[in-house]
Amino acid sequence: MAEPGSAGRERKAARDVRIRVGHLYPDYLNIYADRGNIAVLARRAALRGHELSVAPVSVGDTLRPGEHDLLYVGGGQDREQALIAPDLAGKGAAILEAAAGGAAVLAVCGGYQLLGRGYHDRHGGDLPGVGLFAHETVAGERRMIGDVLLECELERGEQRSLAGFENHAGRTRLDPGAEPLGRVVAGFGNDGESGYEGCRVGRAVGTYLHGPLLPRNPWLADWLLAQALAHASGGDAPELEPLPDRLEARAHAVSAQRARDRGGRF
Ligand code: GLN
């Protein structure tokens, strides 16, 4: 058996991996700087010698499990969600199979809602979901808008903070035992009551945070890239070379402070 240190160095040295991203419904779910999140993934992959190849997967397209190392689904209003929900539900089995096969997933806001069991909107509409995340969402009277700060621990013993902005009418209730993405330090989170935000299942993460999310939380971009690389290469998630991230750290600090100062509140 290889000595752990050398295996680690080998994993770090791997370059030239093509990371295949399936961008779900970029023509419908795109209002929360979703292209910015993809741009961050592409740039941070390139700086480590990898190539991100992004393929749109929209209404009428076939999603083949195993063809993507990372699935991305962005945010949209109720109207756009209603337009794509039946098609997305039809892709549900493929999405579950992809995630069970170790593909990474990032779902933001409207996409996060629809990767749960469903969304009951303000007009009595019931949108079917995919059931990847163990939650249901019901729209409330007042929108939950404001800066958010979370404490996360995606890897045991590694506490990280996530800063962003939320804007949603939906109240998302996690099933008992479902793993949230983080604990709310400031802001509303999933439902304004539970103290939790987002959901995590293996390499799949869903969240209400946008603003956009990844430029000010580069650790999450790297975590997703590492999971996607693990799927692409069939091994463990590699350690990525650190990047300077000075501007990113400042953006995070400003956003975190805004959340601490006024957070989301009615
Ligand atoms: N329809 C969702 C909600 O308002 C999606 C979020 C959004 O459009 N801002 O809860």
Short mmCIF file of C-alpha atoms and ligand atoms in Angstrom, two decimals:
data_model
loop_
_atom_site.label_atom_id
_atom_site.label_comp_id
_atom_site.label_asym_id
_atom_site.label_seq_id
_atom_site.Cartn_x
_atom_site.Cartn_y
_atom_site.Cartn_z
CA MET A 1 0.00 0.00 0.00
CA ALA A 2 1.30 3.46 -0.86
CA GLU A 3 2.47 5.64 2.00
CA PRO A 4 -0.31 8.20 2.70
CA GLY A 5 1.89 11.27 2.17
CA SER A 6 2.92 10.22 -1.32
CA ALA A 7 -0.66 9.37 -2.27
CA GLY A 8 -1.65 12.87 -1.11
CA ARG A 9 1.05 14.46 -3.25
CA GLU A 10 -0.05 12.36 -6.22
CA ARG A 11 -3.64 13.47 -5.80
CA LYS A 12 -2.60 17.12 -5.58
CA ALA A 13 -0.43 16.79 -8.67
CA ALA A 14 -3.23 15.50 -10.93
CA ARG A 15 -3.95 18.03 -13.65
CA ASP A 16 -5.71 18.24 -16.98
CA VAL A 17 -8.97 16.74 -15.79
CA ARG A 18 -12.02 17.69 -17.81
CA ILE A 19 -14.76 18.45 -15.30
CA ARG A 20 -18.13 17.97 -16.99
CA VAL A 21 -20.85 20.27 -15.71
CA GLY A 22 -24.51 19.86 -16.59
CA HIS A 23 -26.17 23.27 -16.21
CA LEU A 24 -29.87 22.60 -15.77
CA TYR A 25 -32.28 25.10 -17.33
CA PRO A 26 -29.85 28.01 -17.78
CA ASP A 27 -32.49 29.62 -20.04
CA TYR A 28 -35.12 29.60 -17.25
CA LEU A 29 -33.39 29.46 -13.85
CA ASN A 30 -30.77 32.17 -14.01
CA ILE A 31 -31.75 35.16 -11.90
CA TYR A 32 -29.26 34.82 -9.06
CA ALA A 33 -25.95 35.37 -10.82
CA ASP A 34 -25.90 31.72 -11.70
CA ARG A 35 -23.53 32.34 -14.59
CA GLY A 36 -21.22 34.04 -12.09
CA ASN A 37 -21.16 30.88 -10.00
CA ILE A 38 -20.25 28.83 -13.07
CA ALA A 39 -17.55 31.38 -14.01
CA VAL A 40 -15.98 31.00 -10.55
CA LEU A 41 -15.93 27.21 -10.89
CA ALA A 42 -14.36 27.50 -14.36
CA ARG A 43 -11.67 29.94 -13.25
CA ARG A 44 -10.75 28.08 -10.08
CA ALA A 45 -10.59 24.81 -12.04
CA ALA A 46 -8.36 26.44 -14.70
CA LEU A 47 -6.00 27.84 -12.05
CA ARG A 48 -5.45 24.22 -10.92
CA GLY A 49 -4.87 23.03 -14.50
CA HIS A 50 -8.34 21.60 -15.11
CA GLU A 51 -10.93 22.41 -17.71
CA LEU A 52 -14.59 22.95 -16.90
CA SER A 53 -16.81 21.98 -19.79
CA VAL A 54 -20.34 23.23 -19.30
CA ALA A 55 -23.30 21.75 -21.18
CA PRO A 56 -26.81 23.17 -20.90
CA VAL A 57 -29.50 20.60 -20.10
CA SER A 58 -32.90 22.15 -20.60
CA VAL A 59 -36.51 21.33 -21.43
CA GLY A 60 -36.69 18.31 -23.73
CA ASP A 61 -33.01 17.39 -23.33
CA THR A 62 -32.04 13.98 -22.03
CA LEU A 63 -29.97 13.84 -18.85
CA ARG A 64 -27.77 10.76 -18.79
CA PRO A 65 -26.52 9.76 -15.32
CA GLY A 66 -22.74 9.50 -15.27
CA GLU A 67 -22.22 12.05 -18.04
CA HIS A 68 -21.71 14.93 -15.61
CA ASP A 69 -19.37 15.35 -12.67
CA LEU A 70 -21.36 18.29 -11.34
CA LEU A 71 -24.97 19.32 -11.86
CA TYR A 72 -25.85 22.97 -11.37
CA VAL A 73 -29.37 24.34 -11.08
CA GLY A 74 -29.96 28.02 -10.44
CA GLY A 75 -32.72 30.27 -9.20
CA GLY A 76 -35.92 31.53 -10.76
CA GLN A 77 -39.27 33.01 -9.88
CA ASP A 78 -42.42 30.94 -9.43
CA ARG A 79 -43.34 31.46 -13.08
CA GLU A 80 -40.11 30.01 -14.45
CA GLN A 81 -40.19 27.23 -11.89
CA ALA A 82 -43.69 26.28 -13.07
CA LEU A 83 -42.51 26.23 -16.68
CA ILE A 84 -39.75 23.73 -16.07
CA ALA A 85 -41.08 21.70 -13.09
CA PRO A 86 -42.79 18.94 -15.13
CA ASP A 87 -39.69 18.48 -17.29
CA LEU A 88 -37.45 18.49 -14.22
CA ALA A 89 -39.65 15.90 -12.50
CA GLY A 90 -39.26 13.76 -15.63
CA LYS A 91 -35.49 13.97 -15.17
CA GLY A 92 -35.87 13.10 -11.47
CA ALA A 93 -34.79 9.46 -11.68
CA ALA A 94 -31.71 10.42 -13.72
CA ILE A 95 -30.77 13.15 -11.22
CA LEU A 96 -31.12 10.74 -8.29
CA GLU A 97 -29.02 8.16 -10.14
CA ALA A 98 -26.36 10.76 -10.97
CA ALA A 99 -26.15 11.89 -7.35
CA ALA A 100 -26.11 8.31 -6.04
CA GLY A 101 -23.23 7.69 -8.46
CA GLY A 102 -21.24 10.45 -6.79
CA ALA A 103 -21.82 13.45 -9.03
CA ALA A 104 -21.67 16.75 -7.16
CA VAL A 105 -24.76 18.97 -7.18
CA LEU A 106 -25.24 22.66 -6.42
CA ALA A 107 -28.82 23.93 -6.39
CA VAL A 108 -29.62 27.57 -5.63
CA CYS A 109 -32.96 29.02 -4.49
CA GLY A 110 -35.70 28.01 -6.97
CA GLY A 111 -33.59 25.04 -8.06
CA TYR A 112 -33.03 24.10 -4.42
CA GLN A 113 -36.78 24.10 -3.84
CA LEU A 114 -37.46 21.86 -6.82
CA LEU A 115 -34.80 19.33 -5.90
CA GLY A 116 -36.86 18.67 -2.77
CA ARG A 117 -40.20 16.89 -2.94
CA GLY A 118 -42.07 19.90 -4.24
CA TYR A 119 -43.10 23.53 -4.00
CA HIS A 120 -46.58 24.77 -3.16
CA ASP A 121 -46.74 28.28 -4.61
CA ARG A 122 -48.78 31.37 -3.64
CA HIS A 123 -51.47 30.69 -6.23
CA GLY A 124 -52.36 27.17 -5.14
CA GLY A 125 -50.06 25.56 -7.66
CA ASP A 126 -48.25 22.40 -6.61
CA LEU A 127 -44.98 21.94 -8.42
CA PRO A 128 -43.52 18.46 -8.36
CA GLY A 129 -39.96 18.05 -7.16
CA VAL A 130 -37.21 15.53 -7.63
CA GLY A 131 -36.88 14.24 -4.07
CA LEU A 132 -33.09 14.47 -3.87
CA PHE A 133 -33.37 16.64 -0.76
CA ALA A 134 -35.71 15.51 2.04
CA HIS A 135 -37.78 18.67 2.23
CA GLU A 136 -40.96 20.39 1.12
CA THR A 137 -41.52 24.07 0.44
CA VAL A 138 -44.67 26.13 0.91
CA ALA A 139 -44.81 29.81 -0.07
CA GLY A 140 -45.65 32.20 2.78
CA GLU A 141 -47.20 35.67 2.86
CA ARG A 142 -44.04 37.70 3.24
CA ARG A 143 -40.80 37.27 1.36
CA MET A 144 -37.70 36.54 3.36
CA ILE A 145 -35.11 38.97 2.06
CA GLY A 146 -31.71 39.98 3.36
CA ASP A 147 -28.11 39.10 4.04
CA VAL A 148 -27.41 35.71 5.55
CA LEU A 149 -24.50 34.24 7.45
CA LEU A 150 -24.15 30.51 8.09
CA GLU A 151 -21.80 28.22 9.94
CA CYS A 152 -21.15 25.03 8.01
CA GLU A 153 -19.23 21.84 8.63
CA LEU A 154 -19.28 19.83 5.38
CA GLU A 155 -16.18 17.95 6.48
CA ARG A 156 -15.97 16.83 10.08
CA GLY A 157 -13.94 19.28 12.15
CA GLU A 158 -13.70 21.87 9.35
CA GLN A 159 -15.91 24.78 10.29
CA ARG A 160 -16.48 27.34 7.56
CA SER A 161 -18.73 30.32 7.21
CA LEU A 162 -20.92 31.03 4.23
CA ALA A 163 -22.18 34.53 3.46
CA GLY A 164 -24.84 35.45 0.94
CA PHE A 165 -28.17 37.04 0.23
CA GLU A 166 -31.58 35.42 0.29
CA ASN A 167 -34.87 36.40 -1.34
CA HIS A 168 -37.66 33.85 -1.18
CA ALA A 169 -41.30 33.42 -0.30
CA GLY A 170 -40.93 29.67 0.13
CA ARG A 171 -40.56 28.17 3.59
CA THR A 172 -38.57 25.00 3.28
CA ARG A 173 -39.08 22.37 5.98
CA LEU A 174 -36.45 19.68 6.26
CA ASP A 175 -37.60 16.21 7.25
CA PRO A 176 -36.42 15.11 10.69
CA GLY A 177 -32.89 13.81 10.31
CA ALA A 178 -32.20 15.63 7.04
CA GLU A 179 -28.80 17.34 7.08
CA PRO A 180 -28.90 21.13 6.65
CA LEU A 181 -26.11 22.92 4.80
CA GLY A 182 -25.53 25.14 7.80
CA ARG A 183 -26.71 26.78 10.98
CA VAL A 184 -28.07 30.30 10.60
CA VAL A 185 -25.98 32.92 12.41
CA ALA A 186 -27.91 35.82 10.87
CA GLY A 187 -30.79 35.89 8.42
CA PHE A 188 -33.88 33.74 7.82
CA GLY A 189 -32.59 30.49 6.33
CA ASN A 190 -34.88 27.68 5.24
CA ASP A 191 -38.02 28.84 7.00
CA GLY A 192 -37.15 31.70 9.36
CA GLU A 193 -37.72 29.46 12.40
CA SER A 194 -35.67 26.31 12.43
CA GLY A 195 -32.27 28.01 12.58
CA TYR A 196 -31.09 25.97 9.63
CA GLU A 197 -30.34 26.77 6.02
CA GLY A 198 -30.01 24.61 2.95
CA CYS A 199 -29.66 20.88 2.70
CA ARG A 200 -26.81 18.48 2.04
CA VAL A 201 -26.96 14.90 0.81
CA GLY A 202 -23.51 13.44 0.16
CA ARG A 203 -21.96 15.57 -2.58
CA ALA A 204 -25.21 17.45 -3.24
CA VAL A 205 -25.77 20.87 -1.71
CA GLY A 206 -28.86 23.06 -1.95
CA THR A 207 -29.16 26.59 -0.59
CA TYR A 208 -31.12 29.83 -0.73
CA LEU A 209 -27.89 31.83 -0.72
CA HIS A 210 -27.08 33.83 -3.79
CA GLY A 211 -25.69 37.23 -4.37
CA PRO A 212 -23.83 35.39 -6.16
CA LEU A 213 -22.79 32.60 -3.86
CA LEU A 214 -19.40 31.30 -4.98
CA PRO A 215 -17.31 34.48 -5.54
CA ARG A 216 -17.57 35.37 -1.85
CA ASN A 217 -17.38 31.81 -0.59
CA PRO A 218 -14.50 30.30 -2.56
CA TRP A 219 -14.10 27.42 -0.09
CA LEU A 220 -17.48 26.10 -1.23
CA ALA A 221 -16.47 26.42 -4.89
CA ASP A 222 -13.34 24.39 -4.10
CA TRP A 223 -15.30 21.81 -2.13
CA LEU A 224 -17.61 21.31 -5.11
CA LEU A 225 -14.69 21.14 -7.54
CA ALA A 226 -12.97 18.55 -5.36
CA GLN A 227 -16.16 16.45 -5.27
CA ALA A 228 -16.54 16.77 -9.04
CA LEU A 229 -12.89 15.79 -9.55
CA ALA A 230 -13.44 12.75 -7.32
CA HIS A 231 -16.36 11.74 -9.55
CA ALA A 232 -14.34 12.38 -12.72
CA SER A 233 -11.30 10.43 -11.55
CA GLY A 234 -13.01 7.78 -9.47
CA GLY A 235 -10.93 8.43 -6.33
CA ASP A 236 -11.26 10.45 -3.16
CA ALA A 237 -11.82 14.20 -3.24
CA PRO A 238 -8.36 15.71 -3.90
CA GLU A 239 -6.84 18.59 -1.99
CA LEU A 240 -6.69 21.62 -4.27
CA GLU A 241 -3.76 24.01 -4.27
CA PRO A 242 -4.74 27.08 -2.24
CA LEU A 243 -5.28 30.34 -4.13
CA PRO A 244 -4.55 33.81 -2.69
CA ASP A 245 -8.26 34.79 -2.47
CA ARG A 246 -7.58 38.24 -1.03
CA LEU A 247 -10.48 39.94 -2.81
CA GLU A 248 -12.72 36.99 -2.10
CA ALA A 249 -11.89 37.20 1.62
CA ARG A 250 -12.79 40.89 1.62
CA ALA A 251 -16.06 40.23 -0.20
CA HIS A 252 -16.89 37.55 2.35
CA ALA A 253 -16.03 39.82 5.27
CA VAL A 254 -18.20 42.66 3.96
CA SER A 255 -21.12 40.34 3.30
CA ALA A 256 -20.76 38.60 6.68
CA GLN A 257 -20.69 41.95 8.48
CA ARG A 258 -23.81 43.13 6.65
CA ALA A 259 -25.59 39.96 7.74
CA ARG A 260 -24.44 40.43 11.35
CA ASP A 261 -25.56 44.09 11.31
CA ARG A 262 -29.00 43.68 9.85
CA GLY A 263 -29.45 40.13 8.60
CA GLY A 264 -32.82 39.12 7.22
CA ARG A 265 -35.71 40.20 9.34
CA PHE A 266 -39.27 41.34 8.67
N1 GLN B 1 -40.29 30.83 -5.99
C1 GLN B 1 -39.32 30.88 -5.02
C2 GLN B 1 -39.66 31.72 -3.83
O1 GLN B 1 -39.94 32.90 -3.93
C3 GLN B 1 -37.99 31.07 -5.63
C4 GLN B 1 -37.17 32.19 -5.16
C5 GLN B 1 -37.31 33.47 -5.92
O2 GLN B 1 -37.91 33.57 -6.94
N2 GLN B 1 -36.74 34.49 -5.42
O3 GLN B 1 -39.70 31.19 -2.78
#
